[in-house]
GROMACS .gro file of C-alpha atoms in nm:
model
  504
    1UNK     CA    1   2.864 -12.520 -13.210
    2UNK     CA    2   2.762 -12.794 -12.970
    3UNK     CA    3   2.525 -13.018 -13.161
    4UNK     CA    4   2.464 -13.304 -12.915
    5UNK     CA    5   2.124 -13.309 -12.747
    6UNK     CA    6   2.100 -13.492 -12.415
    7UNK     CA    7   1.825 -13.638 -12.204
    8UNK     CA    8   1.767 -13.497 -11.859
    9UNK     CA    9   1.916 -13.809 -11.701
   10UNK     CA   10   2.227 -13.789 -11.918
   11UNK     CA   11   2.273 -13.421 -11.837
   12UNK     CA   12   2.287 -13.524 -11.471
   13UNK     CA   13   2.539 -13.795 -11.563
   14UNK     CA   14   2.760 -13.525 -11.719
   15UNK     CA   15   2.754 -13.337 -11.389
   16UNK     CA   16   2.855 -13.654 -11.207
   17UNK     CA   17   3.132 -13.715 -11.461
   18UNK     CA   18   3.266 -13.366 -11.387
   19UNK     CA   19   3.267 -13.433 -11.013
   20UNK     CA   20   3.441 -13.767 -11.065
   21UNK     CA   21   3.708 -13.587 -11.266
   22UNK     CA   22   3.792 -13.313 -11.023
   23UNK     CA   23   3.529 -13.043 -11.079
   24UNK     CA   24   3.320 -12.990 -10.769
   25UNK     CA   25   2.942 -12.970 -10.794
   26UNK     CA   26   2.963 -12.632 -10.621
   27UNK     CA   27   3.196 -12.506 -10.895
   28UNK     CA   28   2.943 -12.618 -11.156
   29UNK     CA   29   2.663 -12.441 -10.972
   30UNK     CA   30   2.871 -12.125 -10.936
   31UNK     CA   31   2.942 -12.116 -11.309
   32UNK     CA   32   2.577 -12.178 -11.392
   33UNK     CA   33   2.448 -11.901 -11.168
   34UNK     CA   34   2.711 -11.657 -11.289
   35UNK     CA   35   2.620 -11.740 -11.651
   36UNK     CA   36   2.259 -11.644 -11.575
   37UNK     CA   37   2.374 -11.315 -11.423
   38UNK     CA   38   2.598 -11.239 -11.722
   39UNK     CA   39   2.316 -11.314 -11.969
   40UNK     CA   40   2.081 -11.079 -11.785
   41UNK     CA   41   2.334 -10.796 -11.770
   42UNK     CA   42   2.405 -10.836 -12.143
   43UNK     CA   43   2.038 -10.799 -12.237
   44UNK     CA   44   1.872 -10.561 -11.991
   45UNK     CA   45   1.954 -10.234 -11.825
   46UNK     CA   46   1.981 -10.229 -11.447
   47UNK     CA   47   1.647 -10.274 -11.273
   48UNK     CA   48   1.502 -10.450 -10.966
   49UNK     CA   49   1.529 -10.828 -10.984
   50UNK     CA   50   1.311 -11.084 -10.809
   51UNK     CA   51   1.459 -11.435 -10.796
   52UNK     CA   52   1.209 -11.716 -10.740
   53UNK     CA   53   1.419 -11.995 -10.590
   54UNK     CA   54   1.295 -12.351 -10.563
   55UNK     CA   55   1.402 -12.602 -10.298
   56UNK     CA   56   1.654 -12.792 -10.515
   57UNK     CA   57   1.959 -12.730 -10.728
   58UNK     CA   58   1.766 -12.511 -10.972
   59UNK     CA   59   1.701 -12.282 -10.677
   60UNK     CA   60   2.073 -12.305 -10.592
   61UNK     CA   61   2.156 -12.170 -10.937
   62UNK     CA   62   1.910 -11.891 -10.864
   63UNK     CA   63   2.085 -11.799 -10.537
   64UNK     CA   64   2.421 -11.776 -10.717
   65UNK     CA   65   2.270 -11.564 -10.996
   66UNK     CA   66   2.120 -11.335 -10.731
   67UNK     CA   67   2.456 -11.294 -10.557
   68UNK     CA   68   2.634 -11.220 -10.886
   69UNK     CA   69   2.375 -10.958 -10.983
   70UNK     CA   70   2.397 -10.801 -10.639
   71UNK     CA   71   2.774 -10.785 -10.662
   72UNK     CA   72   2.735 -10.606 -10.996
   73UNK     CA   73   2.526 -10.340 -10.825
   74UNK     CA   74   2.177 -10.457 -10.919
   75UNK     CA   75   1.895 -10.437 -10.663
   76UNK     CA   76   1.799 -10.801 -10.597
   77UNK     CA   77   1.562 -10.981 -10.367
   78UNK     CA   78   1.509 -11.355 -10.334
   79UNK     CA   79   1.202 -11.546 -10.229
   80UNK     CA   80   1.216 -11.917 -10.156
   81UNK     CA   81   0.941 -12.159 -10.246
   82UNK     CA   82   0.939 -12.400  -9.954
   83UNK     CA   83   1.096 -12.425  -9.612
   84UNK     CA   84   1.446 -12.282  -9.579
   85UNK     CA   85   1.522 -12.532  -9.303
   86UNK     CA   86   1.487 -12.814  -9.556
   87UNK     CA   87   1.758 -12.686  -9.791
   88UNK     CA   88   2.054 -12.921  -9.812
   89UNK     CA   89   2.356 -13.007 -10.025
   90UNK     CA   90   2.460 -12.761 -10.292
   91UNK     CA   91   2.137 -12.565 -10.261
   92UNK     CA   92   2.217 -12.495  -9.895
   93UNK     CA   93   2.571 -12.392  -9.991
   94UNK     CA   94   2.434 -12.154 -10.257
   95UNK     CA   95   2.199 -12.003  -9.998
   96UNK     CA   96   2.506 -11.921  -9.788
   97UNK     CA   97   2.666 -11.745 -10.088
   98UNK     CA   98   2.361 -11.519 -10.112
   99UNK     CA   99   2.411 -11.425  -9.744
  100UNK     CA  100   2.132 -11.167  -9.748
  101UNK     CA  101   1.795 -11.247  -9.597
  102UNK     CA  102   1.501 -11.377  -9.796
  103UNK     CA  103   1.186 -11.182  -9.867
  104UNK     CA  104   0.833 -11.307  -9.844
  105UNK     CA  105   0.657 -11.253 -10.174
  106UNK     CA  106   0.333 -11.399 -10.299
  107UNK     CA  107   0.206 -11.448 -10.653
  108UNK     CA  108  -0.014 -11.143 -10.586
  109UNK     CA  109   0.296 -10.921 -10.564
  110UNK     CA  110   0.293 -10.626 -10.804
  111UNK     CA  111   0.583 -10.696 -11.038
  112UNK     CA  112   0.578 -10.374 -11.238
  113UNK     CA  113   0.933 -10.280 -11.336
  114UNK     CA  114   1.090 -10.600 -11.206
  115UNK     CA  115   1.286 -10.862 -11.392
  116UNK     CA  116   1.202 -11.210 -11.262
  117UNK     CA  117   1.440 -11.505 -11.252
  118UNK     CA  118   1.252 -11.834 -11.260
  119UNK     CA  119   1.470 -12.078 -11.065
  120UNK     CA  120   1.183 -12.282 -10.922
  121UNK     CA  121   1.212 -12.624 -11.087
  122UNK     CA  122   1.459 -12.766 -11.336
  123UNK     CA  123   1.448 -13.007 -11.627
  124UNK     CA  124   1.368 -13.318 -11.426
  125UNK     CA  125   1.013 -13.214 -11.339
  126UNK     CA  126   0.774 -13.499 -11.417
  127UNK     CA  127   0.453 -13.382 -11.253
  128UNK     CA  128   0.234 -13.076 -11.304
  129UNK     CA  129   0.302 -12.767 -11.097
  130UNK     CA  130   0.043 -12.700 -10.830
  131UNK     CA  131  -0.015 -12.472 -10.536
  132UNK     CA  132   0.209 -12.168 -10.503
  133UNK     CA  133   0.432 -12.268 -10.796
  134UNK     CA  134   0.131 -12.288 -11.029
  135UNK     CA  135   0.010 -11.952 -10.897
  136UNK     CA  136   0.348 -11.796 -10.976
  137UNK     CA  137   0.321 -11.928 -11.333
  138UNK     CA  138  -0.011 -11.754 -11.379
  139UNK     CA  139   0.120 -11.436 -11.216
  140UNK     CA  140   0.418 -11.425 -11.454
  141UNK     CA  141   0.191 -11.482 -11.753
  142UNK     CA  142  -0.029 -11.191 -11.645
  143UNK     CA  143   0.257 -10.950 -11.563
  144UNK     CA  144   0.429 -10.746 -11.834
  145UNK     CA  145   0.781 -10.809 -11.704
  146UNK     CA  146   1.084 -10.986 -11.852
  147UNK     CA  147   1.134 -11.340 -11.723
  148UNK     CA  148   1.453 -11.548 -11.733
  149UNK     CA  149   1.431 -11.921 -11.666
  150UNK     CA  150   1.725 -12.121 -11.534
  151UNK     CA  151   1.793 -12.436 -11.738
  152UNK     CA  152   1.429 -12.484 -11.840
  153UNK     CA  153   1.101 -12.302 -11.777
  154UNK     CA  154   0.942 -12.430 -11.457
  155UNK     CA  155   0.657 -12.668 -11.532
  156UNK     CA  156   0.826 -12.815 -11.841
  157UNK     CA  157   0.982 -13.161 -11.869
  158UNK     CA  158   1.330 -13.152 -12.020
  159UNK     CA  159   1.271 -13.464 -12.229
  160UNK     CA  160   0.970 -13.302 -12.399
  161UNK     CA  161   0.731 -13.545 -12.231
  162UNK     CA  162   0.388 -13.384 -12.190
  163UNK     CA  163   0.320 -13.254 -11.838
  164UNK     CA  164  -0.042 -13.151 -11.803
  165UNK     CA  165  -0.010 -12.832 -11.604
  166UNK     CA  166   0.096 -12.466 -11.609
  167UNK     CA  167   0.438 -12.364 -11.736
  168UNK     CA  168   0.644 -12.047 -11.719
  169UNK     CA  169   0.691 -11.883 -12.061
  170UNK     CA  170   1.014 -11.680 -12.027
  171UNK     CA  171   1.179 -11.432 -12.260
  172UNK     CA  172   1.512 -11.608 -12.209
  173UNK     CA  173   1.612 -11.957 -12.100
  174UNK     CA  174   1.974 -12.005 -11.992
  175UNK     CA  175   2.083 -12.368 -12.009
  176UNK     CA  176   2.415 -12.540 -11.955
  177UNK     CA  177   2.659 -12.773 -12.132
  178UNK     CA  178   2.414 -12.917 -12.389
  179UNK     CA  179   2.056 -12.851 -12.491
  180UNK     CA  180   1.774 -13.085 -12.400
  181UNK     CA  181   1.489 -13.198 -12.623
  182UNK     CA  182   1.244 -12.949 -12.478
  183UNK     CA  183   1.469 -12.661 -12.588
  184UNK     CA  184   1.421 -12.772 -12.950
  185UNK     CA  185   1.093 -12.962 -12.993
  186UNK     CA  186   0.762 -12.779 -13.016
  187UNK     CA  187   0.529 -12.700 -12.852
  188UNK     CA  188   0.790 -12.672 -12.575
  189UNK     CA  189   1.065 -12.486 -12.760
  190UNK     CA  190   0.835 -12.200 -12.856
  191UNK     CA  191   0.766 -12.143 -12.485
  192UNK     CA  192   1.137 -12.118 -12.396
  193UNK     CA  193   1.194 -11.782 -12.561
  194UNK     CA  194   1.555 -11.726 -12.658
  195UNK     CA  195   1.766 -12.024 -12.551
  196UNK     CA  196   2.123 -11.946 -12.450
  197UNK     CA  197   2.364 -12.238 -12.410
  198UNK     CA  198   2.649 -12.176 -12.163
  199UNK     CA  199   2.963 -12.377 -12.095
  200UNK     CA  200   3.008 -12.460 -11.726
  201UNK     CA  201   3.330 -12.659 -11.758
  202UNK     CA  202   3.229 -13.024 -11.796
  203UNK     CA  203   3.568 -13.188 -11.867
  204UNK     CA  204   3.647 -13.353 -12.199
  205UNK     CA  205   3.571 -13.723 -12.208
  206UNK     CA  206   3.208 -13.706 -12.097
  207UNK     CA  207   3.082 -13.813 -12.441
  208UNK     CA  208   3.244 -14.154 -12.407
  209UNK     CA  209   2.981 -14.265 -12.157
  210UNK     CA  210   2.691 -14.028 -12.236
  211UNK     CA  211   2.561 -14.079 -12.590
  212UNK     CA  212   2.334 -13.803 -12.726
  213UNK     CA  213   1.966 -13.868 -12.790
  214UNK     CA  214   1.982 -13.658 -13.109
  215UNK     CA  215   2.191 -13.394 -13.283
  216UNK     CA  216   2.119 -13.051 -13.422
  217UNK     CA  217   2.185 -13.009 -13.791
  218UNK     CA  218   2.483 -12.802 -13.902
  219UNK     CA  219   2.605 -12.666 -14.236
  220UNK     CA  220   2.639 -12.987 -14.439
  221UNK     CA  221   2.919 -13.121 -14.654
  222UNK     CA  222   2.683 -13.089 -14.952
  223UNK     CA  223   2.801 -13.253 -15.276
  224UNK     CA  224   2.761 -12.950 -15.505
  225UNK     CA  225   2.951 -12.734 -15.256
  226UNK     CA  226   3.255 -12.953 -15.320
  227UNK     CA  227   3.215 -12.985 -15.697
  228UNK     CA  228   3.490 -12.729 -15.766
  229UNK     CA  229   3.742 -12.984 -15.640
  230UNK     CA  230   3.626 -13.251 -15.891
  231UNK     CA  231   3.839 -13.213 -16.207
  232UNK     CA  232   3.618 -13.447 -16.414
  233UNK     CA  233   3.278 -13.314 -16.306
  234UNK     CA  234   2.997 -13.329 -16.562
  235UNK     CA  235   2.620 -13.319 -16.542
  236UNK     CA  236   2.567 -13.694 -16.524
  237UNK     CA  237   2.831 -13.728 -16.253
  238UNK     CA  238   2.640 -13.473 -16.041
  239UNK     CA  239   2.320 -13.677 -16.047
  240UNK     CA  240   2.001 -13.718 -16.249
  241UNK     CA  241   1.667 -13.635 -16.084
  242UNK     CA  242   1.314 -13.699 -16.211
  243UNK     CA  243   1.019 -13.501 -16.074
  244UNK     CA  244   0.663 -13.614 -16.146
  245UNK     CA  245   0.408 -13.346 -16.228
  246UNK     CA  246   0.041 -13.304 -16.160
  247UNK     CA  247  -0.209 -13.203 -16.427
  248UNK     CA  248  -0.224 -12.875 -16.619
  249UNK     CA  249  -0.374 -12.677 -16.332
  250UNK     CA  250  -0.145 -12.834 -16.069
  251UNK     CA  251   0.197 -12.844 -16.234
  252UNK     CA  252   0.370 -12.560 -16.047
  253UNK     CA  253   0.469 -12.773 -15.748
  254UNK     CA  254   0.670 -13.011 -15.969
  255UNK     CA  255   0.848 -12.719 -16.135
  256UNK     CA  256   0.940 -12.577 -15.794
  257UNK     CA  257   1.083 -12.913 -15.684
  258UNK     CA  258   1.269 -12.954 -16.013
  259UNK     CA  259   1.426 -12.608 -16.003
  260UNK     CA  260   1.529 -12.663 -15.641
  261UNK     CA  261   1.694 -12.993 -15.734
  262UNK     CA  262   1.888 -12.822 -16.013
  263UNK     CA  263   1.994 -12.531 -15.792
  264UNK     CA  264   2.092 -12.772 -15.513
  265UNK     CA  265   2.344 -12.935 -15.743
  266UNK     CA  266   2.177 -13.206 -15.952
  267UNK     CA  267   2.337 -13.216 -16.296
  268UNK     CA  268   2.027 -13.302 -16.495
  269UNK     CA  269   1.664 -13.268 -16.386
  270UNK     CA  270   1.360 -13.382 -16.582
  271UNK     CA  271   0.993 -13.307 -16.519
  272UNK     CA  272   0.781 -13.610 -16.603
  273UNK     CA  273   0.458 -13.460 -16.730
  274UNK     CA  274   0.115 -13.605 -16.801
  275UNK     CA  275  -0.010 -13.508 -17.147
  276UNK     CA  276  -0.253 -13.251 -17.005
  277UNK     CA  277   0.034 -13.053 -16.853
  278UNK     CA  278   0.293 -13.089 -17.129
  279UNK     CA  279   0.224 -12.750 -17.288
  280UNK     CA  280   0.224 -12.549 -16.966
  281UNK     CA  281   0.536 -12.726 -16.840
  282UNK     CA  282   0.718 -12.680 -17.172
  283UNK     CA  283   0.643 -12.309 -17.167
  284UNK     CA  284   0.787 -12.266 -16.817
  285UNK     CA  285   1.103 -12.479 -16.834
  286UNK     CA  286   1.444 -12.393 -16.976
  287UNK     CA  287   1.742 -12.573 -16.818
  288UNK     CA  288   1.505 -12.840 -16.686
  289UNK     CA  289   1.418 -13.121 -16.927
  290UNK     CA  290   1.067 -13.247 -17.002
  291UNK     CA  291   0.939 -13.593 -17.084
  292UNK     CA  292   0.593 -13.741 -17.139
  293UNK     CA  293   0.452 -13.968 -16.871
  294UNK     CA  294   0.113 -14.136 -16.869
  295UNK     CA  295   0.103 -14.251 -16.504
  296UNK     CA  296   0.075 -14.588 -16.334
  297UNK     CA  297   0.299 -14.859 -16.474
  298UNK     CA  298   0.454 -14.607 -16.715
  299UNK     CA  299   0.639 -14.464 -16.412
  300UNK     CA  300   0.896 -14.743 -16.411
  301UNK     CA  301   0.957 -14.704 -16.786
  302UNK     CA  302   1.018 -14.331 -16.754
  303UNK     CA  303   1.262 -14.375 -16.465
  304UNK     CA  304   1.452 -14.640 -16.658
  305UNK     CA  305   1.465 -14.434 -16.980
  306UNK     CA  306   1.592 -14.129 -16.791
  307UNK     CA  307   1.850 -14.335 -16.601
  308UNK     CA  308   1.725 -14.142 -16.299
  309UNK     CA  309   1.927 -14.167 -15.979
  310UNK     CA  310   1.653 -14.017 -15.761
  311UNK     CA  311   1.294 -13.904 -15.806
  312UNK     CA  312   1.030 -13.688 -15.639
  313UNK     CA  313   0.668 -13.800 -15.632
  314UNK     CA  314   0.375 -13.632 -15.465
  315UNK     CA  315   0.373 -13.253 -15.501
  316UNK     CA  316   0.029 -13.172 -15.651
  317UNK     CA  317   0.011 -13.512 -15.826
  318UNK     CA  318  -0.346 -13.557 -15.709
  319UNK     CA  319  -0.484 -13.790 -15.445
  320UNK     CA  320  -0.622 -14.134 -15.510
  321UNK     CA  321  -0.565 -14.458 -15.692
  322UNK     CA  322  -0.369 -14.317 -15.986
  323UNK     CA  323  -0.108 -14.164 -15.756
  324UNK     CA  324  -0.094 -14.481 -15.544
  325UNK     CA  325  -0.024 -14.687 -15.857
  326UNK     CA  326   0.251 -14.450 -15.969
  327UNK     CA  327   0.416 -14.450 -15.627
  328UNK     CA  328   0.411 -14.828 -15.603
  329UNK     CA  329   0.554 -14.861 -15.955
  330UNK     CA  330   0.836 -14.620 -15.867
  331UNK     CA  331   0.909 -14.805 -15.545
  332UNK     CA  332   0.937 -15.133 -15.734
  333UNK     CA  333   1.238 -14.994 -15.924
  334UNK     CA  334   1.436 -14.965 -15.599
  335UNK     CA  335   1.553 -14.613 -15.687
  336UNK     CA  336   1.602 -14.351 -15.413
  337UNK     CA  337   1.272 -14.165 -15.385
  338UNK     CA  338   1.139 -13.858 -15.207
  339UNK     CA  339   0.769 -13.906 -15.131
  340UNK     CA  340   0.578 -13.594 -15.033
  341UNK     CA  341   0.227 -13.451 -15.013
  342UNK     CA  342  -0.021 -13.644 -15.231
  343UNK     CA  343   0.211 -13.945 -15.254
  344UNK     CA  344   0.159 -13.987 -14.879
  345UNK     CA  345  -0.201 -13.873 -14.836
  346UNK     CA  346  -0.314 -14.109 -15.113
  347UNK     CA  347  -0.235 -14.396 -14.876
  348UNK     CA  348  -0.453 -14.261 -14.595
  349UNK     CA  349  -0.663 -14.550 -14.468
  350UNK     CA  350  -0.430 -14.808 -14.622
  351UNK     CA  351  -0.080 -14.714 -14.506
  352UNK     CA  352   0.041 -15.074 -14.486
  353UNK     CA  353   0.031 -15.097 -14.866
  354UNK     CA  354   0.288 -14.818 -14.872
  355UNK     CA  355   0.494 -14.946 -14.581
  356UNK     CA  356   0.528 -15.290 -14.739
  357UNK     CA  357   0.660 -15.136 -15.062
  358UNK     CA  358   0.898 -14.882 -14.910
  359UNK     CA  359   1.271 -14.948 -14.900
  360UNK     CA  360   1.566 -14.801 -14.716
  361UNK     CA  361   1.655 -14.555 -14.996
  362UNK     CA  362   1.334 -14.356 -14.952
  363UNK     CA  363   1.270 -14.027 -14.773
  364UNK     CA  364   0.918 -13.936 -14.662
  365UNK     CA  365   0.868 -13.561 -14.609
  366UNK     CA  366   0.527 -13.507 -14.442
  367UNK     CA  367   0.403 -13.202 -14.260
  368UNK     CA  368   0.211 -13.261 -13.938
  369UNK     CA  369  -0.125 -13.328 -14.108
  370UNK     CA  370   0.020 -13.573 -14.358
  371UNK     CA  371   0.213 -13.743 -14.080
  372UNK     CA  372  -0.107 -13.795 -13.881
  373UNK     CA  373  -0.294 -13.928 -14.185
  374UNK     CA  374  -0.021 -14.182 -14.251
  375UNK     CA  375   0.098 -14.279 -13.902
  376UNK     CA  376  -0.199 -14.192 -13.680
  377UNK     CA  377  -0.256 -13.924 -13.421
  378UNK     CA  378  -0.007 -13.822 -13.154
  379UNK     CA  379   0.068 -14.065 -12.875
  380UNK     CA  380   0.044 -13.848 -12.561
  381UNK     CA  381   0.297 -14.068 -12.382
  382UNK     CA  382   0.571 -13.997 -12.638
  383UNK     CA  383   0.757 -13.682 -12.730
  384UNK     CA  384   0.753 -13.577 -13.094
  385UNK     CA  385   1.100 -13.710 -13.170
  386UNK     CA  386   1.007 -14.055 -13.037
  387UNK     CA  387   0.696 -14.050 -13.255
  388UNK     CA  388   0.901 -13.973 -13.566
  389UNK     CA  389   1.151 -14.243 -13.471
  390UNK     CA  390   0.868 -14.495 -13.435
  391UNK     CA  391   0.730 -14.385 -13.772
  392UNK     CA  392   1.069 -14.437 -13.939
  393UNK     CA  393   1.094 -14.786 -13.790
  394UNK     CA  394   0.745 -14.866 -13.911
  395UNK     CA  395   0.814 -14.735 -14.262
  396UNK     CA  396   1.165 -14.882 -14.277
  397UNK     CA  397   1.310 -14.562 -14.420
  398UNK     CA  398   1.393 -14.198 -14.342
  399UNK     CA  399   1.109 -13.975 -14.222
  400UNK     CA  400   1.150 -13.596 -14.228
  401UNK     CA  401   0.871 -13.426 -14.034
  402UNK     CA  402   0.847 -13.062 -14.139
  403UNK     CA  403   0.777 -12.786 -13.890
  404UNK     CA  404   0.945 -12.507 -13.691
  405UNK     CA  405   1.168 -12.788 -13.568
  406UNK     CA  406   1.220 -13.029 -13.856
  407UNK     CA  407   1.277 -13.380 -13.721
  408UNK     CA  408   1.468 -13.642 -13.922
  409UNK     CA  409   1.472 -14.007 -13.818
  410UNK     CA  410   1.611 -14.316 -13.988
  411UNK     CA  411   1.613 -14.672 -13.851
  412UNK     CA  412   1.941 -14.737 -13.672
  413UNK     CA  413   2.063 -14.376 -13.702
  414UNK     CA  414   2.090 -14.094 -13.448
  415UNK     CA  415   1.806 -13.849 -13.520
  416UNK     CA  416   1.862 -13.495 -13.641
  417UNK     CA  417   1.673 -13.183 -13.531
  418UNK     CA  418   1.684 -12.875 -13.751
  419UNK     CA  419   1.587 -12.537 -13.605
  420UNK     CA  420   1.810 -12.345 -13.845
  421UNK     CA  421   1.509 -12.204 -14.023
  422UNK     CA  422   1.270 -11.911 -14.050
  423UNK     CA  423   0.897 -11.871 -13.979
  424UNK     CA  424   0.869 -11.715 -14.326
  425UNK     CA  425   0.916 -12.063 -14.474
  426UNK     CA  426   0.554 -12.133 -14.379
  427UNK     CA  427   0.433 -12.049 -14.729
  428UNK     CA  428   0.281 -12.248 -15.015
  429UNK     CA  429   0.539 -12.440 -15.217
  430UNK     CA  430   0.817 -12.424 -14.961
  431UNK     CA  431   0.788 -12.797 -14.895
  432UNK     CA  432   0.806 -12.875 -15.268
  433UNK     CA  433   1.139 -12.691 -15.281
  434UNK     CA  434   1.268 -12.897 -14.988
  435UNK     CA  435   1.163 -13.222 -15.160
  436UNK     CA  436   1.365 -13.129 -15.469
  437UNK     CA  437   1.668 -13.045 -15.259
  438UNK     CA  438   1.654 -13.381 -15.078
  439UNK     CA  439   1.638 -13.555 -15.416
  440UNK     CA  440   1.949 -13.367 -15.533
  441UNK     CA  441   2.139 -13.503 -15.234
  442UNK     CA  442   2.019 -13.856 -15.302
  443UNK     CA  443   2.115 -13.837 -15.670
  444UNK     CA  444   2.464 -13.720 -15.574
  445UNK     CA  445   2.513 -14.025 -15.355
  446UNK     CA  446   2.435 -13.899 -15.005
  447UNK     CA  447   2.252 -14.135 -14.772
  448UNK     CA  448   1.883 -14.064 -14.720
  449UNK     CA  449   1.958 -13.955 -14.362
  450UNK     CA  450   2.228 -13.709 -14.464
  451UNK     CA  451   2.032 -13.587 -14.767
  452UNK     CA  452   1.732 -13.506 -14.551
  453UNK     CA  453   1.935 -13.336 -14.277
  454UNK     CA  454   2.155 -13.140 -14.516
  455UNK     CA  455   1.866 -13.023 -14.730
  456UNK     CA  456   1.671 -12.914 -14.422
  457UNK     CA  457   1.962 -12.697 -14.305
  458UNK     CA  458   2.020 -12.542 -14.650
  459UNK     CA  459   1.647 -12.482 -14.696
  460UNK     CA  460   1.632 -12.316 -14.355
  461UNK     CA  461   1.935 -12.101 -14.431
  462UNK     CA  462   1.772 -11.985 -14.754
  463UNK     CA  463   1.464 -11.886 -14.556
  464UNK     CA  464   1.672 -11.695 -14.301
  465UNK     CA  465   1.851 -11.503 -14.575
  466UNK     CA  466   1.530 -11.405 -14.753
  467UNK     CA  467   1.325 -11.315 -14.445
  468UNK     CA  468   0.984 -11.145 -14.459
  469UNK     CA  469   0.810 -11.150 -14.793
  470UNK     CA  470   0.973 -11.463 -14.928
  471UNK     CA  471   0.774 -11.686 -15.160
  472UNK     CA  472   0.865 -12.038 -15.261
  473UNK     CA  473   0.994 -11.925 -15.602
  474UNK     CA  474   1.263 -11.722 -15.423
  475UNK     CA  475   1.415 -12.019 -15.244
  476UNK     CA  476   1.592 -12.193 -15.536
  477UNK     CA  477   1.729 -11.859 -15.655
  478UNK     CA  478   1.915 -11.787 -15.332
  479UNK     CA  479   2.064 -12.136 -15.304
  480UNK     CA  480   2.387 -12.031 -15.484
  481UNK     CA  481   2.452 -11.780 -15.204
  482UNK     CA  482   2.374 -12.043 -14.942
  483UNK     CA  483   2.611 -12.296 -15.100
  484UNK     CA  484   2.887 -12.039 -15.147
  485UNK     CA  485   2.864 -11.955 -14.777
  486UNK     CA  486   2.887 -12.327 -14.691
  487UNK     CA  487   3.199 -12.356 -14.906
  488UNK     CA  488   3.357 -12.056 -14.735
  489UNK     CA  489   3.270 -12.189 -14.390
  490UNK     CA  490   3.420 -12.531 -14.458
  491UNK     CA  491   3.736 -12.370 -14.597
  492UNK     CA  492   3.775 -12.164 -14.279
  493UNK     CA  493   3.717 -12.471 -14.063
  494UNK     CA  494   3.968 -12.676 -14.265
  495UNK     CA  495   4.227 -12.402 -14.240
  496UNK     CA  496   4.176 -12.377 -13.864
  497UNK     CA  497   4.199 -12.755 -13.823
  498UNK     CA  498   4.523 -12.759 -14.022
  499UNK     CA  499   4.665 -12.472 -13.818
  500UNK     CA  500   4.581 -12.643 -13.490
  501UNK     CA  501   4.730 -12.970 -13.610
  502UNK     CA  502   5.049 -12.837 -13.768
  503UNK     CA  503   5.096 -12.487 -13.629
  504UNK     CA  504   5.194 -12.190 -13.842
   0.00000   0.00000   0.00000
């Protein structure tokens, strides 16, 4: 799986690299257009196709797709936005491949029964659509017809920079070589429909001069997935995690995080309970240990006594001064910490007190509301990944922003984007489970960046396996299946690598 994510400018540099290394730009365009045709034929039965071609290379891809569909026997017509006499370069060449005349269509055309290929504007668009292009956007929104966008929906900026204007919302987006930020970051990704990534033959070596802007998460080399190869494994070697509980009526979140940490591979997990919650926690815990904790400065004592290697603070701890004091006391120990929920919101209005105490071994796991309370509202000039990167720099540690696309940024590290997830994870307690999983990675010795990215992928995979009807309590229980699948995958990959290196 290609994991590198490129900017629009760097995608263009890859095309130039191909040309400089013997692949013509026309060959790239031909492969792109044919990939669009192949994707359409794989998903829909034969029907009339209307290709909306723009004046540039995106329109050129559309002409090639039209010719390939026509050659496969599909009824196709092409309309050009702009003056045909102004076509030049590869777009003009692609027009000659189409050969057939153009049709004059307007956004008022009845599209019933058609499939529409949006090849108007590509990823480099930096201004809002207007005029006829904007009218076509509205017409496609109003029509009940399948729409396929070439590279990126017209009206959208490939670098996920806000463009205040209309945008096509296709059923399928066919893109090439590597994904761009807008294919992965909401609110743009949700408008792309299915995103299909196609290889168009960029030669090896491009990565040497085109660094990615981010990577997509993949199945991680998670510590507990490799424990079977450790002949001297024991519970303390696998990591000790402490999870701090809220009061008697708010203790479930800590138990969820603790069970997730245990299932994710921590060898010993302890819930640190205020006296009011000791009875309810004791009655609900078996393999998870329990210790008394009175808050505030007692936090450091508990962590020292437990010899904790990572801790979770925040889930349902309560908001206010008591939680702030506990968080600051935990931070003073220098231990790897996962700070979530109330541990973040308690610093609303005084975030600098938290930022000054944070250290590089911490992971903050806010959802969008908590992120805004801690770091301020969205900057309309930045995409979401840049905002999370700026937040990580400000905090001096790893920030994991939860959402349909989970974004992970750490100062000095290449960001991760996780879309290996399920909408059914949007349920109470799901984030507490993720916090416990991140802590398990930290306690096992993973870096905060890798713990956050790996836990996000595993958490998402658990959600995908469970599907509709999942509740947070289900997530830790399916983690053994998730980890077993990761083990099997890595074994297959290792065997294939060995075979390729040494032959049979």
